[in-house]
Coordinates of C-alpha atoms in Angstrom, one line a residue:
X1 CA 2.8 -1.7 -1.8
X2 CA -0.7 -3.9 -1.8
X3 CA -4.0 -1.0 -1.2
X4 CA -6.5 -2.3 0.7
X5 CA -10.0 -3.1 0.2
X6 CA -13.0 -0.4 2.2
X7 CA -16.0 -1.9 4.0
X8 CA -17.8 0.0 5.6
X9 CA -18.7 -1.2 8.9
X10 CA -20.3 1.9 10.9
X11 CA -23.0 4.3 10.0
X12 CA -23.9 7.4 12.3
X13 CA -25.1 10.9 11.9
X14 CA -22.9 13.4 11.5
X15 CA -24.4 15.2 14.1
X16 CA -22.1 12.6 15.9
X17 CA -18.9 13.0 15.3
X18 CA -16.8 16.1 17.6
X19 CA -12.7 17.0 17.0
X20 CA -10.9 17.7 19.3
X21 CA -7.3 19.3 19.7
X22 CA -5.2 18.4 17.2
X23 CA -1.8 19.3 19.0
X24 CA -1.5 16.5 21.6
X25 CA 1.1 14.3 20.8
X26 CA 2.5 11.2 23.7
X27 CA 5.7 9.5 23.3
X28 CA 6.5 6.5 24.2
X29 CA 7.1 6.5 26.8
X30 CA 4.0 8.5 27.9
X31 CA 1.9 6.0 25.8
X32 CA 2.0 3.0 27.1
X33 CA 1.3 -0.8 26.0
X34 CA 3.5 -3.7 24.6
X35 CA 3.6 -2.7 20.5
X36 CA 6.4 0.0 19.0
X37 CA 7.1 3.0 20.6
X38 CA 7.8 6.4 19.2
X39 CA 10.1 8.0 20.2
X40 CA 8.3 11.5 19.8
X41 CA 4.7 12.5 18.8
X42 CA 4.2 10.5 16.3
X43 CA 3.1 12.7 12.7
X44 CA 2.0 10.1 9.9
X45 CA 1.9 11.3 6.4
X46 CA 0.4 9.3 3.4
X47 CA -1.8 9.7 0.5
X48 CA -4.4 7.2 2.1
X49 CA -6.2 8.0 5.0
X50 CA -7.4 5.8 7.3
X51 CA -10.8 6.3 8.3
X52 CA -13.6 7.8 5.1
X53 CA -16.7 9.5 5.8
X54 CA -19.3 8.8 3.0
X55 CA -23.0 9.2 2.7
X56 CA -24.9 6.5 2.8
X57 CA -27.0 7.9 -0.5
X58 CA -27.7 10.8 -2.6
X59 CA -30.8 10.9 -1.2
X60 CA -32.1 13.7 1.0
X61 CA -35.2 13.9 2.9
X62 CA -36.9 15.5 5.8
X63 CA -38.3 13.6 8.6
X64 CA -41.1 16.4 9.1
X65 CA -42.2 15.8 5.1
X66 CA -45.1 13.7 5.1
X67 CA -44.5 13.0 0.9
X68 CA -40.8 12.6 2.0
X69 CA -39.4 15.9 0.2
X70 CA -37.0 17.4 1.5
X71 CA -38.6 20.9 4.0
X72 CA -36.1 24.1 2.7
X73 CA -35.8 27.1 5.3
X74 CA -36.1 30.7 5.0
X75 CA -33.0 31.3 2.6
X76 CA -33.8 28.5 -0.3
X77 CA -31.5 25.8 1.7
X78 CA -32.0 22.9 3.1
X79 CA -33.4 22.8 6.6
X80 CA -33.0 19.8 8.8
X81 CA -32.5 17.5 5.9
X82 CA -28.6 18.2 4.7
X83 CA -28.1 17.0 8.9
X84 CA -30.2 14.7 9.0
X85 CA -28.1 12.1 6.5
X86 CA -26.2 9.3 8.0
X87 CA -23.0 8.9 7.3
X88 CA -20.7 5.1 6.5
X89 CA -17.4 5.2 7.7
X90 CA -14.3 2.8 6.9
X91 CA -12.2 2.0 8.2
X92 CA -8.8 0.4 7.7
X93 CA -9.1 -3.9 6.1
X94 CA -5.1 -4.4 5.8
X95 CA -2.0 -3.3 4.4
X96 CA -0.1 -0.4 5.9
X97 CA -2.5 1.6 7.3
X98 CA -4.6 -1.2 9.2
X99 CA -0.8 -1.5 11.2
X100 CA 0.0 1.9 11.3
X101 CA -3.7 2.5 13.1
X102 CA -3.7 0.8 16.4
X103 CA 0.3 2.7 16.6
X104 CA -0.5 6.2 16.4
X105 CA -3.8 5.6 18.3
X106 CA -1.4 4.4 20.9
X107 CA 0.8 7.9 20.8
X108 CA -2.3 9.6 20.1
X109 CA -0.6 11.7 17.2
X110 CA -1.6 13.2 13.7
X111 CA -2.5 12.0 10.5
X112 CA -2.4 13.6 7.7
X113 CA -4.4 12.1 4.1
X114 CA -5.7 13.2 1.5
X115 CA -10.1 13.9 2.4
X116 CA -11.5 11.6 -0.7
X117 CA -14.6 10.2 1.1
X118 CA -17.6 12.3 0.3
X119 CA -18.8 13.8 4.0
X120 CA -15.2 13.6 4.9
X121 CA -15.3 17.7 5.0
X122 CA -18.5 17.2 7.1
X123 CA -17.4 15.8 9.8
X124 CA -14.2 18.1 10.5
X125 CA -13.5 21.4 12.1
X126 CA -12.8 24.2 10.2
X127 CA -8.6 23.3 11.1
X128 CA -9.6 20.4 8.5
X129 CA -9.3 18.1 11.4
X130 CA -11.3 14.8 13.1
X131 CA -10.7 12.6 15.7
X132 CA -10.6 9.3 14.6
X133 CA -11.3 6.3 15.7
X134 CA -15.5 7.8 15.8
X135 CA -16.1 6.0 18.8
X136 CA -12.8 6.1 20.8
X137 CA -11.5 9.9 19.1
X138 CA -8.1 7.9 19.5
X139 CA -5.6 10.1 17.7
X140 CA -6.5 13.6 15.4
X141 CA -6.7 12.9 11.7
X142 CA -6.6 16.0 9.7
X143 CA -7.6 16.0 5.8
X144 CA -6.7 17.7 2.5
X145 CA -9.2 18.4 0.5
X146 CA -7.9 18.4 -2.9
X147 CA -9.5 19.7 -6.4
X148 CA -10.3 17.0 -9.2
X149 CA -7.5 18.7 -10.9
X150 CA -5.0 18.3 -8.4
X151 CA -6.0 15.0 -7.8
X152 CA -5.9 14.2 -11.4
X153 CA -2.8 15.6 -12.2
X154 CA -0.8 14.3 -8.8
X155 CA -2.1 11.3 -8.0
X156 CA -4.0 10.0 -11.5
X157 CA -0.6 12.1 -13.4
X158 CA 3.1 12.2 -11.9
X159 CA 2.5 8.9 -8.9
X160 CA 0.9 6.6 -11.5
X161 CA 1.9 7.4 -14.8
X162 CA 5.4 8.7 -14.1
X163 CA 6.6 7.8 -11.3
X164 CA 4.5 3.5 -11.2
X165 CA 5.9 2.7 -14.2
X166 CA 9.0 4.0 -13.4
X167 CA 9.8 2.0 -10.0
X168 CA 8.8 -0.8 -11.9
X169 CA 10.9 -1.2 -14.4
X170 CA 8.1 0.0 -17.2
X171 CA 9.8 3.3 -19.3
X172 CA 8.1 2.8 -22.3
X173 CA 4.5 3.7 -20.4
X174 CA 5.2 7.4 -18.4
X175 CA 3.1 9.4 -19.5
X176 CA 4.7 12.9 -18.8
X177 CA 1.5 15.4 -18.8
X178 CA 2.6 19.4 -19.0
X179 CA 1.0 20.4 -15.6
X180 CA 1.0 16.9 -13.6
X181 CA 4.2 17.6 -12.2
X182 CA 3.5 21.6 -11.1
X183 CA 0.8 20.2 -9.4
X184 CA 2.8 17.4 -7.8
X185 CA 4.7 20.2 -6.0
X186 CA 1.3 21.9 -5.4
X187 CA 0.4 19.5 -3.2
X188 CA 3.6 18.0 -2.0
X189 CA 3.7 21.6 -0.7
X190 CA 0.1 21.5 0.6
X191 CA 1.0 17.9 2.5
X192 CA 4.4 19.9 4.0
X193 CA 1.8 22.9 4.9
X194 CA 0.0 20.3 6.8
X195 CA 2.8 19.0 9.0
X196 CA 3.9 22.4 10.4
X197 CA 0.9 23.4 11.3
X198 CA 1.2 20.1 13.8
X199 CA 5.3 19.6 14.5
X200 CA 7.0 20.5 17.4
X201 CA 10.3 20.4 18.5
X202 CA 10.2 16.6 19.6
X203 CA 7.8 16.0 16.5
X204 CA 8.7 12.7 14.4
X205 CA 7.3 12.8 10.7
X206 CA 6.4 9.8 9.1
X207 CA 6.3 10.2 5.5
X208 CA 5.0 6.9 3.6
X209 CA 5.3 5.6 0.1
X210 CA 5.7 8.4 -3.6
X211 CA 3.3 10.2 -3.3
X212 CA 4.8 12.5 -1.3
X213 CA 8.8 12.8 -2.7
X214 CA 8.9 16.3 -2.6
X215 CA 7.7 17.1 0.7
X216 CA 10.5 15.6 3.1
X217 CA 12.7 19.5 1.8
X218 CA 10.0 21.3 2.0
X219 CA 8.7 19.6 5.8
X220 CA 12.4 20.2 7.5
X221 CA 12.2 23.6 5.7
X222 CA 9.1 24.9 7.9
X223 CA 9.4 22.6 11.1
X224 CA 11.4 23.1 13.7
X225 CA 15.3 21.7 14.5
X226 CA 14.1 19.3 16.6
X227 CA 12.0 17.4 14.3
X228 CA 12.8 14.4 13.0
X229 CA 11.6 13.7 8.7
X230 CA 11.2 9.7 7.9
X231 CA 9.8 8.5 4.8
X232 CA 9.4 4.7 3.7
X233 CA 8.5 3.8 0.3
X234 CA 6.9 1.2 -0.3
X235 CA 7.9 0.6 -4.5
X236 CA 11.4 -0.5 -5.9
X237 CA 13.6 1.6 -6.7
X238 CA 15.0 1.8 -10.1
X239 CA 17.8 1.3 -11.8
X240 CA 20.2 4.7 -13.3
X241 CA 19.3 3.9 -16.0
X242 CA 15.8 3.4 -16.0
X243 CA 15.3 6.4 -13.3
X244 CA 17.0 8.9 -16.2
X245 CA 14.0 8.6 -17.9
X246 CA 11.8 10.7 -14.5
X247 CA 10.9 13.7 -15.7
X248 CA 12.2 16.3 -13.0
X249 CA 14.2 13.3 -11.6
X250 CA 16.8 16.0 -9.8
X251 CA 14.3 17.1 -7.9
X252 CA 12.4 14.3 -6.8
X253 CA 15.9 12.8 -5.5
X254 CA 16.5 16.3 -3.9
X255 CA 13.0 16.2 -2.0
X256 CA 13.7 12.8 -1.0
X257 CA 16.7 13.6 1.0
X258 CA 15.4 16.0 2.6
X259 CA 14.8 12.9 5.3
X260 CA 16.7 11.9 8.5
X261 CA 15.7 8.5 7.9
X262 CA 14.4 6.7 4.0
X263 CA 13.8 3.5 4.1
X264 CA 13.1 1.0 1.3
X265 CA 12.4 -3.5 1.8
X266 CA 14.9 -4.8 0.8
X267 CA 18.7 -4.1 0.2
X268 CA 19.0 -4.0 -3.3
X269 CA 16.8 -1.5 -3.3
X270 CA 19.0 0.9 -1.1
X271 CA 22.0 0.4 -3.3
X272 CA 19.4 1.4 -6.7
X273 CA 19.0 4.6 -5.0
X274 CA 22.5 5.3 -3.4
X275 CA 23.6 4.8 -8.0
X276 CA 21.0 7.1 -8.6
X277 CA 21.8 9.8 -5.8
X278 CA 26.0 9.0 -6.9
X279 CA 25.4 9.5 -10.1
X280 CA 22.7 11.9 -10.2
X281 CA 23.3 14.6 -7.9
X282 CA 27.7 15.1 -8.2
X283 CA 27.6 17.5 -4.7
X284 CA 26.2 14.5 -3.3
X285 CA 28.7 12.7 -0.5
X286 CA 28.0 9.1 -0.5
X287 CA 29.0 6.4 1.9
X288 CA 27.9 3.1 0.8
X289 CA 29.2 1.1 3.8
X290 CA 26.8 3.2 6.2
X291 CA 24.8 3.6 4.0
X292 CA 24.6 7.3 4.2
X293 CA 23.7 10.5 1.8
X294 CA 26.0 13.9 2.6
X295 CA 24.0 16.6 1.0
X296 CA 23.7 20.1 1.3
X297 CA 24.0 20.6 4.8
X298 CA 21.8 17.4 5.6
X299 CA 23.1 13.7 6.7
X300 CA 20.3 11.1 5.8
X301 CA 20.5 7.3 6.0
X302 CA 19.1 4.4 3.4
X303 CA 18.4 1.6 5.2
X304 CA 16.7 -1.5 4.0
X305 CA 14.0 -2.9 6.8
X306 CA 11.4 -5.6 4.7
X307 CA 7.5 -4.7 5.6
X308 CA 5.6 -7.5 7.0
X309 CA 1.9 -8.0 8.2
X310 CA -0.5 -8.1 10.7
X311 CA -0.4 -12.3 10.8
X312 CA -1.7 -12.0 14.1
X313 CA -4.5 -10.8 12.7
X314 CA -4.8 -12.8 10.0
X315 CA -4.4 -16.5 11.5
X316 CA -6.9 -14.7 13.9
X317 CA -9.3 -14.8 11.2
X318 CA -8.9 -18.1 9.6
X319 CA -9.2 -19.9 12.1
X320 CA -13.1 -18.5 13.1
X321 CA -13.8 -19.9 9.0
X322 CA -15.4 -23.2 8.2
X323 CA -16.1 -25.5 6.0
X324 CA -19.7 -24.0 5.1
X325 CA -18.3 -20.6 4.1
X326 CA -15.8 -22.2 1.9
X327 CA -18.8 -24.5 -0.1
X328 CA -21.0 -21.0 -0.1
X329 CA -18.6 -19.5 -1.5
X330 CA -17.6 -22.9 -4.5
X331 CA -21.0 -22.5 -4.8
X332 CA -21.7 -18.4 -5.9
X333 CA -18.6 -18.9 -8.0
X334 CA -19.7 -22.4 -9.1
X335 CA -17.1 -24.1 -8.6
X336 CA -17.7 -28.0 -7.4
X337 CA -17.8 -28.5 -4.7
X338 CA -14.4 -31.1 -3.8
X339 CA -12.7 -29.4 -6.0
X340 CA -8.6 -28.8 -5.7
X341 CA -8.1 -24.6 -5.8
X342 CA -5.8 -22.9 -6.5
X343 CA -6.0 -19.1 -5.8
X344 CA -4.8 -15.4 -6.8
X345 CA -5.6 -12.1 -5.7
X346 CA -4.7 -8.5 -7.0
X347 CA -4.7 -5.6 -8.2
X348 CA -5.3 -5.9 -11.5
X349 CA -1.9 -4.1 -12.1
X350 CA 0.3 -4.3 -15.3
X351 CA 2.9 -4.9 -12.3
X352 CA 0.5 -8.4 -11.2
X353 CA 2.0 -10.5 -14.0
X354 CA -1.8 -11.9 -14.3
X355 CA -1.3 -12.3 -17.8
X356 CA 1.4 -14.4 -17.6
X357 CA 0.1 -16.8 -14.6
X358 CA -2.3 -17.0 -16.9
X359 CA -0.4 -18.3 -20.1
X360 CA 1.3 -20.3 -17.1
X361 CA -2.5 -22.7 -16.5
X362 CA -3.4 -22.4 -20.1
X363 CA 0.2 -24.5 -19.7
X364 CA -0.3 -26.8 -16.9
X365 CA -4.2 -27.6 -18.3
X366 CA -2.5 -28.6 -22.0
X367 CA 0.2 -30.8 -20.1
X368 CA -2.6 -32.5 -17.8
X369 CA -5.2 -33.0 -19.2
X370 CA -6.5 -35.2 -15.9
X371 CA -6.9 -31.7 -13.4
X372 CA -9.2 -30.8 -16.2
X373 CA -12.7 -30.8 -13.8
X374 CA -10.6 -31.8 -11.1
X375 CA -9.0 -28.5 -10.9
X376 CA -10.0 -24.5 -11.0
X377 CA -8.3 -21.1 -9.9
X378 CA -9.8 -18.4 -8.8
X379 CA -8.7 -15.4 -10.0
X380 CA -10.3 -12.1 -7.5
X381 CA -8.8 -8.7 -9.6
X382 CA -9.4 -5.9 -8.0
X383 CA -10.1 -3.1 -10.7
X384 CA -7.2 0.0 -9.8
X385 CA -6.9 3.5 -11.5
X386 CA -9.8 3.1 -13.9
X387 CA -9.1 6.7 -15.0
X388 CA -5.8 6.0 -16.4
X389 CA -6.2 4.1 -20.2
X390 CA -3.2 1.8 -19.2
X391 CA -5.2 0.2 -16.5
X392 CA -7.9 0.1 -18.6
X393 CA -6.5 -1.9 -21.5
X394 CA -5.1 -4.7 -19.0
X395 CA -7.7 -5.2 -17.3
X396 CA -9.3 -5.7 -20.7
X397 CA -7.1 -7.9 -21.7
X398 CA -7.2 -10.2 -18.5
X399 CA -10.6 -10.4 -19.3
X400 CA -11.2 -11.8 -22.8
X401 CA -8.4 -14.3 -21.6
X402 CA -10.2 -15.5 -19.3
X403 CA -12.9 -16.4 -21.6
X404 CA -10.4 -17.6 -24.0
X405 CA -8.8 -20.5 -21.8
X406 CA -12.4 -21.3 -20.4
X407 CA -13.5 -21.3 -24.4
X408 CA -10.5 -24.2 -25.0
X409 CA -11.0 -25.8 -21.9
X410 CA -14.1 -25.3 -20.1
X411 CA -17.6 -27.8 -20.2
X412 CA -21.3 -27.1 -19.4
X413 CA -20.2 -27.6 -15.1
X414 CA -17.0 -26.1 -14.8
X415 CA -14.1 -23.7 -16.0
X416 CA -10.6 -23.5 -15.0
X417 CA -10.7 -19.7 -14.6
X418 CA -13.6 -18.3 -12.4
X419 CA -12.9 -14.6 -12.8
X420 CA -14.4 -12.1 -10.4
X421 CA -13.9 -8.0 -9.4
X422 CA -16.0 -9.0 -6.7
X423 CA -15.3 -6.6 -3.5
X424 CA -14.6 -9.9 -0.8
X425 CA -14.9 -8.8 2.9
X426 CA -11.6 -10.0 5.2
X427 CA -13.6 -13.5 6.2
X428 CA -14.0 -15.0 2.6
X429 CA -10.7 -14.0 1.7
X430 CA -9.2 -15.7 4.7
X431 CA -11.5 -18.6 4.3
X432 CA -10.3 -18.3 0.6
X433 CA -6.5 -18.2 1.9
X434 CA -6.9 -20.6 4.7
X435 CA -8.0 -24.1 2.2
X436 CA -6.2 -22.9 -1.1
X437 CA -4.3 -25.8 -2.3
X438 CA -2.1 -23.7 -4.5
X439 CA -1.3 -19.8 -4.6
X440 CA -0.2 -17.9 -7.1
X441 CA 1.8 -15.4 -6.6
X442 CA 3.7 -14.4 -9.9
X443 CA 4.4 -10.3 -9.7
X444 CA 6.4 -8.8 -12.5
X445 CA 7.7 -6.7 -10.3
X446 CA 6.8 -5.9 -6.2
X447 CA 8.3 -3.7 -3.8
X448 CA 7.7 -6.3 -1.0
X449 CA 3.6 -8.7 -2.0
X450 CA 2.0 -8.9 1.3
X451 CA -0.2 -11.4 -0.1
X452 CA 2.0 -14.1 0.5
X453 CA 2.5 -13.3 3.9
X454 CA -1.0 -13.1 4.3
X455 CA -1.3 -16.2 2.7
X456 CA 1.3 -17.9 5.0
X457 CA 0.3 -16.5 8.0
X458 CA -4.3 -17.4 7.1
X459 CA -3.1 -21.1 6.0
X460 CA -2.7 -22.5 9.8
X461 CA -3.8 -26.3 8.7
X462 CA -0.3 -25.8 7.1
X463 CA -1.2 -28.2 3.8
X464 CA -1.1 -25.4 1.3
X465 CA 1.3 -24.3 -1.5
X466 CA 2.5 -21.1 -2.4
X467 CA 3.8 -20.7 -5.7
X468 CA 6.5 -17.1 -5.7
X469 CA 7.9 -14.3 -7.9
X470 CA 11.9 -14.6 -7.9
X471 CA 10.9 -10.6 -8.5
X472 CA 9.1 -9.7 -5.3
X473 CA 10.9 -7.9 -2.5
X474 CA 8.7 -10.8 -0.7
X475 CA 11.4 -13.4 -2.1
X476 CA 13.9 -12.4 -0.3
X477 CA 12.6 -14.1 3.1
X478 CA 10.8 -16.6 1.9
X479 CA 11.8 -17.4 -1.5
X480 CA 13.7 -20.8 0.1
X481 CA 10.3 -22.3 1.3
X482 CA 7.9 -21.2 -1.1
X483 CA 8.4 -22.5 -4.7
X484 CA 10.0 -20.0 -6.2
X485 CA 9.0 -19.1 -10.2
X486 CA 10.2 -17.1 -12.4
X487 CA 6.8 -15.2 -14.1
X488 CA 7.8 -14.9 -17.4
X489 CA 8.5 -18.3 -18.0
X490 CA 5.4 -19.8 -18.3
X491 CA 6.7 -23.3 -19.2
X492 CA 8.7 -23.4 -15.7
X493 CA 5.7 -22.1 -13.3
X494 CA 3.5 -25.3 -15.0
X495 CA 6.2 -27.7 -13.6
X496 CA 6.2 -25.9 -10.4
X497 CA 2.0 -26.5 -9.9
X498 CA 2.2 -29.9 -11.2
X499 CA 5.5 -30.5 -8.4
X500 CA 2.8 -28.3 -6.0
X501 CA -0.4 -30.1 -6.1
X502 CA 2.1 -34.1 -6.6
X503 CA 3.4 -32.8 -2.7
X504 CA 3.4 -35.1 -0.1
X505 CA 1.7 -33.9 3.0
X506 CA 5.0 -33.9 4.9
X507 CA 6.4 -32.0 2.7
X508 CA 4.0 -29.4 2.2
X509 CA 3.4 -29.1 6.2
X510 CA 7.3 -28.9 6.5
X511 CA 7.2 -26.2 3.9
X512 CA 4.7 -23.6 5.4
X513 CA 5.7 -24.4 9.2
X514 CA 8.6 -23.1 8.1
X515 CA 7.3 -19.6 6.0
X516 CA 4.7 -19.1 9.4
X517 CA 7.7 -19.2 12.1
X518 CA 9.5 -16.0 9.0
X519 CA 5.6 -14.3 8.9
X520 CA 5.3 -14.1 12.1
X521 CA 8.6 -13.7 13.3
X522 CA 8.8 -10.1 10.8
X523 CA 5.2 -9.3 10.7
X524 CA 4.2 -5.4 10.5
X525 CA 4.7 -5.6 14.3
X526 CA 8.4 -6.4 14.0
X527 CA 8.8 -3.9 10.9
X528 CA 7.9 -0.8 12.8
X529 CA 9.0 -1.3 16.0
X530 CA 12.7 -1.9 13.7
X531 CA 11.2 1.6 12.2
X532 CA 11.0 3.7 15.4
X533 CA 14.6 2.0 16.0
X534 CA 15.7 3.4 13.1
X535 CA 14.0 6.8 13.6
X536 CA 14.6 6.9 17.5
X537 CA 18.7 6.3 16.3
X538 CA 18.7 9.4 13.6
X539 CA 16.2 11.5 16.0
X540 CA 19.5 11.0 18.8
X541 CA 21.7 11.3 16.0
X542 CA 20.6 15.1 15.2
X543 CA 19.9 15.8 19.0
X544 CA 23.3 15.5 19.5
X545 CA 25.0 17.4 16.6
X546 CA 22.6 20.4 17.3
X547 CA 23.9 20.4 20.9
X548 CA 27.8 20.2 19.5
X549 CA 26.9 23.1 16.4
X550 CA 28.1 20.4 14.0
X551 CA 25.3 20.3 12.0
X552 CA 22.2 22.0 11.2
X553 CA 19.1 21.1 9.8
X554 CA 18.1 23.8 7.6
X555 CA 19.8 24.7 4.8
X556 CA 21.9 28.9 3.5
X557 CA 19.5 31.1 1.6
X558 CA 22.4 30.0 -1.5
X559 CA 21.9 26.4 -0.6
X560 CA 17.5 26.8 -1.3
X561 CA 18.7 29.1 -4.3
X562 CA 20.3 26.4 -6.4
X563 CA 18.5 24.2 -8.9
X564 CA 18.1 21.0 -8.9
X565 CA 20.5 18.6 -11.0
X566 CA 18.3 16.9 -13.8
X567 CA 19.6 13.1 -14.7
X568 CA 20.6 13.2 -18.0

C-alpha cells in the first residue's frame, strides 16, 4: 500500500492537550452520521498512527531569561522552558489513515499505533492515551512507546526485510537477521496487550497490514469471547513456492488464522493465502468454495475487497487548483511552459518499477525525436526505509539513471526527465494530477496502487491518460479503460505512451469518464462499508455460535502448546 506524506498543520502548546477516558465507544446505532457503520465499539490497530506530535524545533528557551538561555529550577532541571515548547501536529493527508480517521471519529473509538513523534508522549496520559484530533477530541489514540532496537528489528527488520520482499515476490531480497523475528513477536505482543486494555465483549478489533501478522491470535486469546477480530492485508500475498522462503512462516499463518475475518484487495491474493494454509498447515480445513478455514477451534473467513480512495476529496481539491499554480510549478522545476506533461508519483521502492519506467522513457525518446523538447516527464519520488541498504542502493540507481538519460537527450533549456524528492503539499499534487497529460504507473507488483485512483479522481477535465501496470491490484478495476502496460517491456510501454499522446480528445474523455465512474463507485467509503458489512456478518455468526455452544473462540490448553508447522 502507498505511504502518505505528512505535513504539519497545527501548532499548539503541549499544555493545551487534554486526555480523556479511553474505554468509551459508540456502536453504529449511537454514532450517527452517513458513513460506514461499525457493528460494535471500534478499535483500529496499525503500525502508522493518524496523528503525530513533534516539537517545533530543537532549541529550548525560557521567555523570562533576558539573554535567551533557559533558566533552571532548584533540582537542576529546566524550569519553564520545556513546558513552553511548541508542538506541531501532523495530520493524515492521504491513504489509509486519512480514510479511517473520520470513521473512528464517528464511532468514538480507539486507535492503537506506534508513537513515532518526538513529542508524542509529552501529550499523553499515564496510559499513553491522547484524545484526537486536538481540537475535537473525537476518539482515543493509544500509543506504543517502542525502543530504537525494537523499531530496527520489528519494523526495519522482519516487517520490511522479510515480509515486504516476500509478499511482493522478491525472496532473493529477504534478510533474515538473527533477532528480528523475536522482536517482531515481542512488539506484536505489545499491540495485543494494548488491545486487551481497551476491548470489551462487543469490541470490533480491526488490524491493518503486514506489521501485525502475529497479533490476531494473541488478541483472540486475551479479549472477551464476544469481541470480533478482523484484519486487512494491504500488500499482495505470495504463492506457496515463494512463501516457503518465509522464516517462521508457520507462525505467520497461525497468527493470521486468529482472525475471524481476513481481507485482501483481490481474489488472487485470497486464493494464494488459502493455497499456503492448505500446503503448510495440514491440520487446517480449507473450504475454497466458501473461502473459510477451520483451524484450532476457530473459523477464519477470507474475503477480497479492493480498496478505494477519497475520490470526492481529490475531485474537490483538483477543482480548487488553477493554471497559475501549474505555471509556478513549471517555473520551479525548469519545465518549459506549454510542454506536454507526463507524471510519475511513487515511493522509492523496488516494487514500483521506476528503473523500468525510465528505460521505457529512454526508448520513447529514441523512437520519437519529435517529442524532444515538447514532452517532459516529472518523476516525484519519496525516499523510503533508507535505513535498509537495498533501498539506499535503489535510490542511488534511480538518480543515476535519470542523470544519464538527461545527459543523453537534454538541452540547455529542456530536460526529458525532471526528478524531485521534494515534499509536495496535496494542493500541488492535485494540480499535477489534474493537468498531467499522461500518468504512468509501472509497478512490478502492487497490492492495489492508490496513486492510479487518485489521478483518475483528480482528472476533472477528463483530458488525461492512465498507463497502468497489469501487475497491480487496481488493474482489475481499471484495466479495461486504462492503457495496459507490462512494466518489464520497455518497447511496449513506449508504444503505449506514443498512443496516449496521440489519442483523440473523444477517446481520452471516453476512457477517463468510465474510469472516474469506477473510482467513485468503489471509493474508500464504499470499501469501508463493505468491510464493516463483512465484519458484521462474522460478528453475528460468532454470537450465534457462542449462544448455541457449538464453537469456542479460545483454544484449549493442548492446542496452545503446539508449535506451528513451519513451511518446508
